[in-house]
PDB file of C-alpha atoms in Angstrom:
ATOM      1  CA  UNK T  59     -11.310  30.425  -0.706  1.00  0.00           C
ATOM      2  CA  UNK T  60      -8.029  29.221   0.773  1.00  0.00           C
ATOM      3  CA  UNK T  61      -8.680  25.557   0.109  1.00  0.00           C
ATOM      4  CA  UNK T  62      -9.411  26.242  -3.571  1.00  0.00           C
ATOM      5  CA  UNK T  63      -6.065  27.984  -3.852  1.00  0.00           C
ATOM      6  CA  UNK T  64      -4.371  24.944  -2.288  1.00  0.00           C
ATOM      7  CA  UNK T  65      -6.017  22.591  -4.768  1.00  0.00           C
ATOM      8  CA  UNK T  66      -5.020  24.797  -7.698  1.00  0.00           C
ATOM      9  CA  UNK T  67      -1.448  24.927  -6.415  1.00  0.00           C
ATOM     10  CA  UNK T  68      -1.285  21.139  -6.063  1.00  0.00           C
ATOM     11  CA  UNK T  69      -2.643  20.557  -9.569  1.00  0.00           C
ATOM     12  CA  UNK T  70      -0.331  23.140 -11.128  1.00  0.00           C
ATOM     13  CA  UNK T  71       2.701  21.823  -9.324  1.00  0.00           C
ATOM     14  CA  UNK T  72       1.991  18.272 -10.390  1.00  0.00           C
ATOM     15  CA  UNK T  73       1.692  19.363 -13.982  1.00  0.00           C
ATOM     16  CA  UNK T  74       5.208  20.761 -13.772  1.00  0.00           C
ATOM     17  CA  UNK T  75       6.971  18.253 -11.562  1.00  0.00           C
ATOM     18  CA  UNK T  76       6.171  15.354  -9.259  1.00  0.00           C
ATOM     19  CA  UNK T  77       8.553  16.908  -6.748  1.00  0.00           C
ATOM     20  CA  UNK T  78       7.103  20.387  -6.746  1.00  0.00           C
ATOM     21  CA  UNK T  79       3.962  19.818  -4.697  1.00  0.00           C
ATOM     22  CA  UNK T  80       3.537  22.369  -1.895  1.00  0.00           C
ATOM     23  CA  UNK T  81       3.636  21.186   1.705  1.00  0.00           C
ATOM     24  CA  UNK T  82       0.388  19.852   3.110  1.00  0.00           C
ATOM     25  CA  UNK T  83      -0.763  18.668   6.508  1.00  0.00           C
ATOM     26  CA  UNK T  84      -1.335  14.941   6.919  1.00  0.00           C
ATOM     27  CA  UNK T  85      -5.095  15.510   7.147  1.00  0.00           C
ATOM     28  CA  UNK T  86      -7.251  18.610   7.408  1.00  0.00           C
ATOM     29  CA  UNK T  87     -10.941  18.958   8.151  1.00  0.00           C
ATOM     30  CA  UNK T  88     -13.236  21.878   8.752  1.00  0.00           C
ATOM     31  CA  UNK T  89     -16.910  21.306   9.412  1.00  0.00           C
ATOM     32  CA  UNK T  90     -18.812  18.152   8.519  1.00  0.00           C
ATOM     33  CA  UNK T  91     -17.450  17.373   5.039  1.00  0.00           C
ATOM     34  CA  UNK T  92     -16.476  13.715   4.573  1.00  0.00           C
ATOM     35  CA  UNK T  93     -14.815  11.486   1.987  1.00  0.00           C
ATOM     36  CA  UNK T  94     -15.626   7.759   2.021  1.00  0.00           C
ATOM     37  CA  UNK T  95     -15.879   4.622  -0.134  1.00  0.00           C
ATOM     38  CA  UNK T  96     -12.622   5.267  -1.994  1.00  0.00           C
ATOM     39  CA  UNK T  97     -12.018   2.588  -4.647  1.00  0.00           C
ATOM     40  CA  UNK T  98      -9.034   2.461  -7.010  1.00  0.00           C
ATOM     41  CA  UNK T  99      -9.133   0.474 -10.260  1.00  0.00           C
ATOM     42  CA  UNK T 100     -12.222  -1.441  -9.159  1.00  0.00           C
ATOM     43  CA  UNK T 101     -10.367  -2.716  -6.101  1.00  0.00           C
ATOM     44  CA  UNK T 102      -7.696  -4.515  -8.124  1.00  0.00           C
ATOM     45  CA  UNK T 103      -3.939  -3.827  -8.279  1.00  0.00           C
ATOM     46  CA  UNK T 104      -2.897  -1.574 -11.149  1.00  0.00           C
ATOM     47  CA  UNK T 105      -0.715  -3.693 -13.453  1.00  0.00           C
ATOM     48  CA  UNK T 106       1.272  -1.858 -16.120  1.00  0.00           C
ATOM     49  CA  UNK T 107       3.070  -3.337 -19.132  1.00  0.00           C
ATOM     50  CA  UNK T 108       6.572  -2.411 -20.294  1.00  0.00           C
ATOM     51  CA  UNK T 109       5.395   0.225 -22.755  1.00  0.00           C
ATOM     52  CA  UNK T 110       1.638   0.754 -22.669  1.00  0.00           C
ATOM     53  CA  UNK T 111      -0.318   3.468 -20.848  1.00  0.00           C
ATOM     54  CA  UNK T 112      -2.746   2.331 -18.159  1.00  0.00           C
ATOM     55  CA  UNK T 113      -5.882   4.307 -17.326  1.00  0.00           C
ATOM     56  CA  UNK T 114      -6.818   4.212 -13.642  1.00  0.00           C
ATOM     57  CA  UNK T 115     -10.186   5.252 -12.245  1.00  0.00           C
ATOM     58  CA  UNK T 116     -10.682   6.385  -8.650  1.00  0.00           C
ATOM     59  CA  UNK T 117     -14.207   6.650  -7.261  1.00  0.00           C
ATOM     60  CA  UNK T 118     -15.248   8.070  -3.896  1.00  0.00           C
ATOM     61  CA  UNK T 119     -18.222   9.536  -2.065  1.00  0.00           C
ATOM     62  CA  UNK T 120     -18.180  13.121  -0.770  1.00  0.00           C
ATOM     63  CA  UNK T 121     -20.786  14.383   1.689  1.00  0.00           C
ATOM     64  CA  UNK T 122     -21.692  17.639   3.442  1.00  0.00           C
ATOM     65  CA  UNK T 123     -24.975  19.008   4.754  1.00  0.00           C
ATOM     66  CA  UNK T 124     -24.718  21.940   2.314  1.00  0.00           C
ATOM     67  CA  UNK T 125     -23.734  19.863  -0.703  1.00  0.00           C
ATOM     68  CA  UNK T 126     -20.361  19.507  -2.450  1.00  0.00           C
ATOM     69  CA  UNK T 127     -18.820  22.348  -4.442  1.00  0.00           C
ATOM     70  CA  UNK T 128     -15.869  20.399  -5.892  1.00  0.00           C
ATOM     71  CA  UNK T 129     -13.525  17.462  -5.240  1.00  0.00           C
ATOM     72  CA  UNK T 130     -10.169  16.218  -6.433  1.00  0.00           C
ATOM     73  CA  UNK T 131      -7.874  13.211  -6.113  1.00  0.00           C
ATOM     74  CA  UNK T 132      -4.128  12.779  -6.735  1.00  0.00           C
ATOM     75  CA  UNK T 133      -2.176   9.525  -6.993  1.00  0.00           C
ATOM     76  CA  UNK T 134       1.305   9.452  -5.504  1.00  0.00           C
ATOM     77  CA  UNK T 135       4.202   7.268  -4.389  1.00  0.00           C
ATOM     78  CA  UNK T 136       6.334   8.296  -1.448  1.00  0.00           C
ATOM     79  CA  UNK T 137       6.117   9.477   2.134  1.00  0.00           C
ATOM     80  CA  UNK T 138       3.478  12.109   1.369  1.00  0.00           C
ATOM     81  CA  UNK T 139       2.020  13.992  -1.584  1.00  0.00           C
ATOM     82  CA  UNK T 140       4.323  16.901  -0.698  1.00  0.00           C
ATOM     83  CA  UNK T 141       7.349  14.570  -0.644  1.00  0.00           C
ATOM     84  CA  UNK T 142       6.398  12.254  -3.469  1.00  0.00           C
ATOM     85  CA  UNK T 143       9.301  10.765  -5.375  1.00  0.00           C
ATOM     86  CA  UNK T 144       9.013   9.788  -9.037  1.00  0.00           C
ATOM     87  CA  UNK T 145       5.308   9.142  -8.843  1.00  0.00           C
ATOM     88  CA  UNK T 146       2.642  11.828  -8.387  1.00  0.00           C
ATOM     89  CA  UNK T 147      -0.174  12.022 -10.897  1.00  0.00           C
ATOM     90  CA  UNK T 148      -3.004  14.537 -11.174  1.00  0.00           C
ATOM     91  CA  UNK T 149      -6.339  13.890 -12.828  1.00  0.00           C
ATOM     92  CA  UNK T 150      -5.820  13.338 -16.544  1.00  0.00           C
ATOM     93  CA  UNK T 151      -8.551  15.832 -17.459  1.00  0.00           C
ATOM     94  CA  UNK T 152      -8.863  19.263 -15.780  1.00  0.00           C
ATOM     95  CA  UNK T 153      -7.704  18.268 -12.293  1.00  0.00           C
ATOM     96  CA  UNK T 154     -11.161  18.174 -10.706  1.00  0.00           C
ATOM     97  CA  UNK T 155     -13.137  15.032 -10.075  1.00  0.00           C
ATOM     98  CA  UNK T 156     -16.437  14.635 -11.870  1.00  0.00           C
ATOM     99  CA  UNK T 157     -19.109  14.486  -9.174  1.00  0.00           C
ATOM    100  CA  UNK T 158     -22.687  13.318  -9.635  1.00  0.00           C
ATOM    101  CA  UNK T 159     -25.359  14.380  -7.176  1.00  0.00           C
ATOM    102  CA  UNK T 160     -27.066  11.536  -5.318  1.00  0.00           C
ATOM    103  CA  UNK T 161     -29.094  13.803  -3.040  1.00  0.00           C
ATOM    104  CA  UNK T 162     -28.745  17.204  -1.358  1.00  0.00           C
ATOM    105  CA  UNK T 163     -25.810  16.068   0.812  1.00  0.00           C
ATOM    106  CA  UNK T 164     -24.152  13.228  -1.108  1.00  0.00           C
ATOM    107  CA  UNK T 165     -22.123  13.166  -4.332  1.00  0.00           C
ATOM    108  CA  UNK T 166     -20.393  10.271  -6.097  1.00  0.00           C
ATOM    109  CA  UNK T 167     -17.076  11.434  -7.578  1.00  0.00           C
ATOM    110  CA  UNK T 168     -14.774   9.970 -10.225  1.00  0.00           C
ATOM    111  CA  UNK T 169     -11.233  10.867 -11.280  1.00  0.00           C
ATOM    112  CA  UNK T 170      -9.335   9.241 -14.136  1.00  0.00           C
ATOM    113  CA  UNK T 171      -5.543   9.033 -14.331  1.00  0.00           C
ATOM    114  CA  UNK T 172      -2.991   7.722 -16.810  1.00  0.00           C
ATOM    115  CA  UNK T 173       0.088   5.804 -15.663  1.00  0.00           C
ATOM    116  CA  UNK T 174       2.795   5.314 -18.262  1.00  0.00           C
ATOM    117  CA  UNK T 175       6.380   3.991 -18.194  1.00  0.00           C
ATOM    118  CA  UNK T 176       9.036   6.715 -18.419  1.00  0.00           C
ATOM    119  CA  UNK T 177       6.322   9.349 -18.070  1.00  0.00           C
ATOM    120  CA  UNK T 178       5.302   8.944 -14.439  1.00  0.00           C
ATOM    121  CA  UNK T 179       6.534   5.390 -13.839  1.00  0.00           C
ATOM    122  CA  UNK T 180      10.056   4.109 -13.222  1.00  0.00           C
ATOM    123  CA  UNK T 181      10.960   0.748 -11.720  1.00  0.00           C
ATOM    124  CA  UNK T 182      11.594   2.077  -8.214  1.00  0.00           C
ATOM    125  CA  UNK T 183       8.011   3.312  -7.762  1.00  0.00           C
ATOM    126  CA  UNK T 184       6.417  -0.114  -8.200  1.00  0.00           C
ATOM    127  CA  UNK T 185       4.618  -1.143  -5.022  1.00  0.00           C
ATOM    128  CA  UNK T 186       2.338   0.778  -2.699  1.00  0.00           C
ATOM    129  CA  UNK T 187       0.794   4.045  -3.920  1.00  0.00           C
ATOM    130  CA  UNK T 188      -1.721   6.286  -2.152  1.00  0.00           C
ATOM    131  CA  UNK T 189      -4.631   8.554  -2.985  1.00  0.00           C
ATOM    132  CA  UNK T 190      -4.557  12.174  -1.781  1.00  0.00           C
ATOM    133  CA  UNK T 191      -8.124  13.458  -1.865  1.00  0.00           C
ATOM    134  CA  UNK T 192     -10.021  16.646  -1.083  1.00  0.00           C
ATOM    135  CA  UNK T 193     -13.663  17.677  -1.056  1.00  0.00           C
ATOM    136  CA  UNK T 194     -14.960  21.220  -0.492  1.00  0.00           C
ATOM    137  CA  UNK T 195     -18.544  22.051   0.444  1.00  0.00           C
ATOM    138  CA  UNK T 196     -20.770  24.888  -0.651  1.00  0.00           C
ATOM    139  CA  UNK T 197     -20.717  26.392   2.865  1.00  0.00           C
ATOM    140  CA  UNK T 198     -16.901  26.590   3.016  1.00  0.00           C
ATOM    141  CA  UNK T 199     -16.339  23.342   4.923  1.00  0.00           C
ATOM    142  CA  UNK T 200     -13.789  20.913   3.535  1.00  0.00           C
ATOM    143  CA  UNK T 201     -11.827  17.731   4.189  1.00  0.00           C
ATOM    144  CA  UNK T 202      -8.367  16.842   2.875  1.00  0.00           C
ATOM    145  CA  UNK T 203      -6.941  13.324   3.285  1.00  0.00           C
ATOM    146  CA  UNK T 204      -3.256  12.556   2.785  1.00  0.00           C
ATOM    147  CA  UNK T 205      -3.926   8.840   2.426  1.00  0.00           C
ATOM    148  CA  UNK T 206      -7.557   8.289   1.500  1.00  0.00           C
ATOM    149  CA  UNK T 207      -6.667   4.861   0.072  1.00  0.00           C
ATOM    150  CA  UNK T 208      -3.577   2.711  -0.516  1.00  0.00           C
ATOM    151  CA  UNK T 209      -3.217   0.492  -3.586  1.00  0.00           C
ATOM    152  CA  UNK T 210      -0.628  -1.442  -5.576  1.00  0.00           C
ATOM    153  CA  UNK T 211       1.006  -0.427  -8.842  1.00  0.00           C
ATOM    154  CA  UNK T 212       2.799  -3.438 -10.295  1.00  0.00           C
ATOM    155  CA  UNK T 213       5.080  -4.424 -13.178  1.00  0.00           C
ATOM    156  CA  UNK T 214       3.388  -6.973 -15.459  1.00  0.00           C
ATOM    157  CA  UNK T 215       4.896 -10.456 -15.145  1.00  0.00           C
ATOM    158  CA  UNK T 216       5.271 -13.285 -17.654  1.00  0.00           C
ATOM    159  CA  UNK T 217       6.143 -16.948 -17.045  1.00  0.00           C
ATOM    160  CA  UNK T 218       6.932 -19.888 -19.329  1.00  0.00           C
ATOM    161  CA  UNK T 219       7.355 -23.651 -18.860  1.00  0.00           C
ATOM    162  CA  UNK T 220       8.723 -26.371 -21.125  1.00  0.00           C
ATOM    163  CA  UNK T 221       8.988 -30.037 -20.104  1.00  0.00           C
ATOM    164  CA  UNK T 222      11.291 -32.377 -22.054  1.00  0.00           C
ATOM    165  CA  UNK T 223      11.710 -34.930 -23.504  1.00  0.00           C
ATOM    166  CA  UNK T 224       8.300 -35.442 -25.066  1.00  0.00           C
ATOM    167  CA  UNK T 225       7.135 -38.174 -25.124  1.00  0.00           C
ATOM    168  CA  UNK T 226       8.916 -39.815 -22.176  1.00  0.00           C
ATOM    169  CA  UNK T 227       9.019 -43.309 -20.721  1.00  0.00           C
ATOM    170  CA  UNK T 228       7.325 -43.875 -17.371  1.00  0.00           C
ATOM    171  CA  UNK T 229       9.747 -43.431 -14.486  1.00  0.00           C
ATOM    172  CA  UNK T 230      12.269 -41.505 -16.546  1.00  0.00           C
ATOM    173  CA  UNK T 231      13.480 -38.002 -15.707  1.00  0.00           C
ATOM    174  CA  UNK T 232      11.826 -34.917 -17.105  1.00  0.00           C
ATOM    175  CA  UNK T 233      13.600 -31.586 -17.219  1.00  0.00           C
ATOM    176  CA  UNK T 234      11.329 -28.572 -16.849  1.00  0.00           C
ATOM    177  CA  UNK T 235      12.730 -25.213 -17.896  1.00  0.00           C
ATOM    178  CA  UNK T 236      11.119 -21.794 -17.895  1.00  0.00           C
ATOM    179  CA  UNK T 237      11.620 -18.116 -17.311  1.00  0.00           C
ATOM    180  CA  UNK T 238      10.033 -15.467 -15.091  1.00  0.00           C
ATOM    181  CA  UNK T 239      10.186 -11.945 -16.483  1.00  0.00           C
ATOM    182  CA  UNK T 240       8.532  -8.630 -15.633  1.00  0.00           C
ATOM    183  CA  UNK T 241       8.110  -5.252 -17.240  1.00  0.00           C
ATOM    184  CA  UNK T 242      11.078  -2.920 -17.054  1.00  0.00           C
ATOM    185  CA  UNK T 243       9.504   0.537 -17.162  1.00  0.00           C
ATOM    186  CA  UNK T 244      12.839   2.180 -17.962  1.00  0.00           C
ATOM    187  CA  UNK T 245      13.959   0.049 -20.908  1.00  0.00           C
ATOM    188  CA  UNK T 246      10.517  -0.674 -22.337  1.00  0.00           C
ATOM    189  CA  UNK T 247      11.313  -4.403 -22.335  1.00  0.00           C
ATOM    190  CA  UNK T 248      10.822  -7.464 -20.134  1.00  0.00           C
ATOM    191  CA  UNK T 249      13.700  -8.535 -17.901  1.00  0.00           C
ATOM    192  CA  UNK T 250      14.357 -11.622 -15.774  1.00  0.00           C
ATOM    193  CA  UNK T 251      13.035 -11.474 -12.217  1.00  0.00           C
ATOM    194  CA  UNK T 252      15.876 -12.848 -10.145  1.00  0.00           C
ATOM    195  CA  UNK T 253      15.979 -14.899  -6.910  1.00  0.00           C
ATOM    196  CA  UNK T 254      12.228 -15.543  -6.848  1.00  0.00           C
ATOM    197  CA  UNK T 255      10.585 -18.684  -5.480  1.00  0.00           C
ATOM    198  CA  UNK T 256       8.444 -20.411  -8.117  1.00  0.00           C
ATOM    199  CA  UNK T 257       6.424 -23.612  -7.781  1.00  0.00           C
ATOM    200  CA  UNK T 258       6.620 -26.482 -10.236  1.00  0.00           C
ATOM    201  CA  UNK T 259       3.110 -27.894 -10.542  1.00  0.00           C
ATOM    202  CA  UNK T 260       1.510 -30.898 -12.257  1.00  0.00           C
ATOM    203  CA  UNK T 261      -2.024 -31.591 -13.465  1.00  0.00           C
ATOM    204  CA  UNK T 262      -2.958 -35.146 -14.414  1.00  0.00           C
ATOM    205  CA  UNK T 263      -4.691 -35.600 -17.762  1.00  0.00           C
ATOM    206  CA  UNK T 264      -8.444 -35.408 -17.206  1.00  0.00           C
ATOM    207  CA  UNK T 265      -8.075 -33.425 -13.976  1.00  0.00           C
ATOM    208  CA  UNK T 266      -8.661 -29.703 -13.476  1.00  0.00           C
ATOM    209  CA  UNK T 267      -6.428 -29.302 -10.416  1.00  0.00           C
ATOM    210  CA  UNK T 268      -2.714 -28.604 -10.247  1.00  0.00           C
ATOM    211  CA  UNK T 269      -0.625 -29.926  -7.357  1.00  0.00           C
ATOM    212  CA  UNK T 270       2.766 -28.562  -6.326  1.00  0.00           C
ATOM    213  CA  UNK T 271       5.740 -30.878  -6.832  1.00  0.00           C
ATOM    214  CA  UNK T 272       8.541 -28.623  -5.586  1.00  0.00           C
ATOM    215  CA  UNK T 273       9.693 -25.020  -5.274  1.00  0.00           C
ATOM    216  CA  UNK T 274      12.686 -23.649  -7.171  1.00  0.00           C
ATOM    217  CA  UNK T 275      14.283 -20.225  -7.467  1.00  0.00           C
ATOM    218  CA  UNK T 276      15.005 -18.168 -10.543  1.00  0.00           C
ATOM    219  CA  UNK T 277      18.637 -17.508 -11.406  1.00  0.00           C
ATOM    220  CA  UNK T 278      20.307 -14.158 -12.122  1.00  0.00           C
ATOM    221  CA  UNK T 279      18.445 -13.910 -15.442  1.00  0.00           C
ATOM    222  CA  UNK T 280      15.076 -15.179 -14.266  1.00  0.00           C
ATOM    223  CA  UNK T 281      15.612 -18.679 -15.664  1.00  0.00           C
ATOM    224  CA  UNK T 282      14.136 -21.798 -14.085  1.00  0.00           C
ATOM    225  CA  UNK T 283      15.324 -25.386 -14.360  1.00  0.00           C
ATOM    226  CA  UNK T 284      14.545 -28.509 -12.375  1.00  0.00           C
ATOM    227  CA  UNK T 285      13.842 -32.233 -12.833  1.00  0.00           C
ATOM    228  CA  UNK T 286      11.041 -34.585 -11.871  1.00  0.00           C
ATOM    229  CA  UNK T 287      10.038 -38.191 -12.549  1.00  0.00           C
ATOM    230  CA  UNK T 288       7.456 -38.895 -15.239  1.00  0.00           C
ATOM    231  CA  UNK T 289       4.562 -40.972 -13.922  1.00  0.00           C
ATOM    232  CA  UNK T 290       1.386 -40.375 -15.966  1.00  0.00           C
ATOM    233  CA  UNK T 291       0.216 -38.198 -18.831  1.00  0.00           C
ATOM    234  CA  UNK T 292      -0.339 -34.622 -17.768  1.00  0.00           C
ATOM    235  CA  UNK T 293       0.572 -30.974 -17.774  1.00  0.00           C
ATOM    236  CA  UNK T 294       3.542 -29.273 -16.130  1.00  0.00           C
ATOM    237  CA  UNK T 295       3.665 -25.578 -15.328  1.00  0.00           C
ATOM    238  CA  UNK T 296       5.457 -23.047 -13.157  1.00  0.00           C
ATOM    239  CA  UNK T 297       3.446 -20.841 -10.804  1.00  0.00           C
ATOM    240  CA  UNK T 298       4.611 -17.553  -9.250  1.00  0.00           C
ATOM    241  CA  UNK T 299       2.693 -16.228  -6.226  1.00  0.00           C
ATOM    242  CA  UNK T 300       3.618 -12.601  -6.898  1.00  0.00           C
ATOM    243  CA  UNK T 301       5.237  -9.879  -4.789  1.00  0.00           C
ATOM    244  CA  UNK T 302       4.385  -6.346  -3.713  1.00  0.00           C
ATOM    245  CA  UNK T 303       5.782  -5.012  -6.998  1.00  0.00           C
ATOM    246  CA  UNK T 304       4.841  -7.840  -9.371  1.00  0.00           C
ATOM    247  CA  UNK T 305       1.551  -9.731  -9.847  1.00  0.00           C
ATOM    248  CA  UNK T 306       1.071 -13.486  -9.600  1.00  0.00           C
ATOM    249  CA  UNK T 307       1.308 -15.425 -12.841  1.00  0.00           C
ATOM    250  CA  UNK T 308       0.975 -19.018 -14.047  1.00  0.00           C
ATOM    251  CA  UNK T 309       2.708 -20.458 -17.069  1.00  0.00           C
ATOM    252  CA  UNK T 310       0.622 -22.302 -19.633  1.00  0.00           C
ATOM    253  CA  UNK T 311       0.669 -26.014 -18.903  1.00  0.00           C
ATOM    254  CA  UNK T 312       2.999 -28.084 -21.111  1.00  0.00           C
ATOM    255  CA  UNK T 313       1.520 -31.519 -21.873  1.00  0.00           C
ATOM    256  CA  UNK T 314       3.774 -34.594 -21.622  1.00  0.00           C
ATOM    257  CA  UNK T 315       2.794 -37.995 -23.023  1.00  0.00           C
ATOM    258  CA  UNK T 316       4.112 -40.801 -20.811  1.00  0.00           C
ATOM    259  CA  UNK T 317       4.696 -44.103 -22.616  1.00  0.00           C
TER     260      UNK T 317
END
């Protein structure tokens, strides 16, 4: 079967190199085979630390009036699976999805992948990734989708906050410092995230809600520093809304006793 040969070629090429995938049409379909309900990582962005491997599960439904013979998914970053850059990842097991029969025409399929810094992740591939997926039916029909689902792969972020002096007299100036860092997948460390807008927030003692006092930007090393007037006892923190490549993060609140 031609489509089986294509799948084998894709899997083999990915095992050798993310850049060696054979050319593929944007989408192909023959007959009534369909792929639907594609979900990556439970619908959440895939956030990867500086050094640890991250397992990613993709689930989808494949249907055909004759039943499904096999299915496969591939994760990639770039213009297409055939022109993927540093990121293109085949199923971490044997390349085929594991499909469970729901009824004569419908199968629920699962593929598991491993994303790891300096293996298939470098800093430039953080952001939007896509799922290439294929399902082949028992009667020879098939469907192949270049972009069955888009999702985010992000570099884990960390944020700190420290308000001083502690304690402080009412009406006096507090200096709040902190740092925003994110995983560097090439060095295996965390590096400052520069020129990012971060909110300074305050929560009054006894309250559960933070309010924003001002917005400041990180410097060339990810550092934060600003001042505010002390009014009542409470907690100060920095809050980062996130970006396409980096998830949102809140610093732990730093309590200040106002005398």
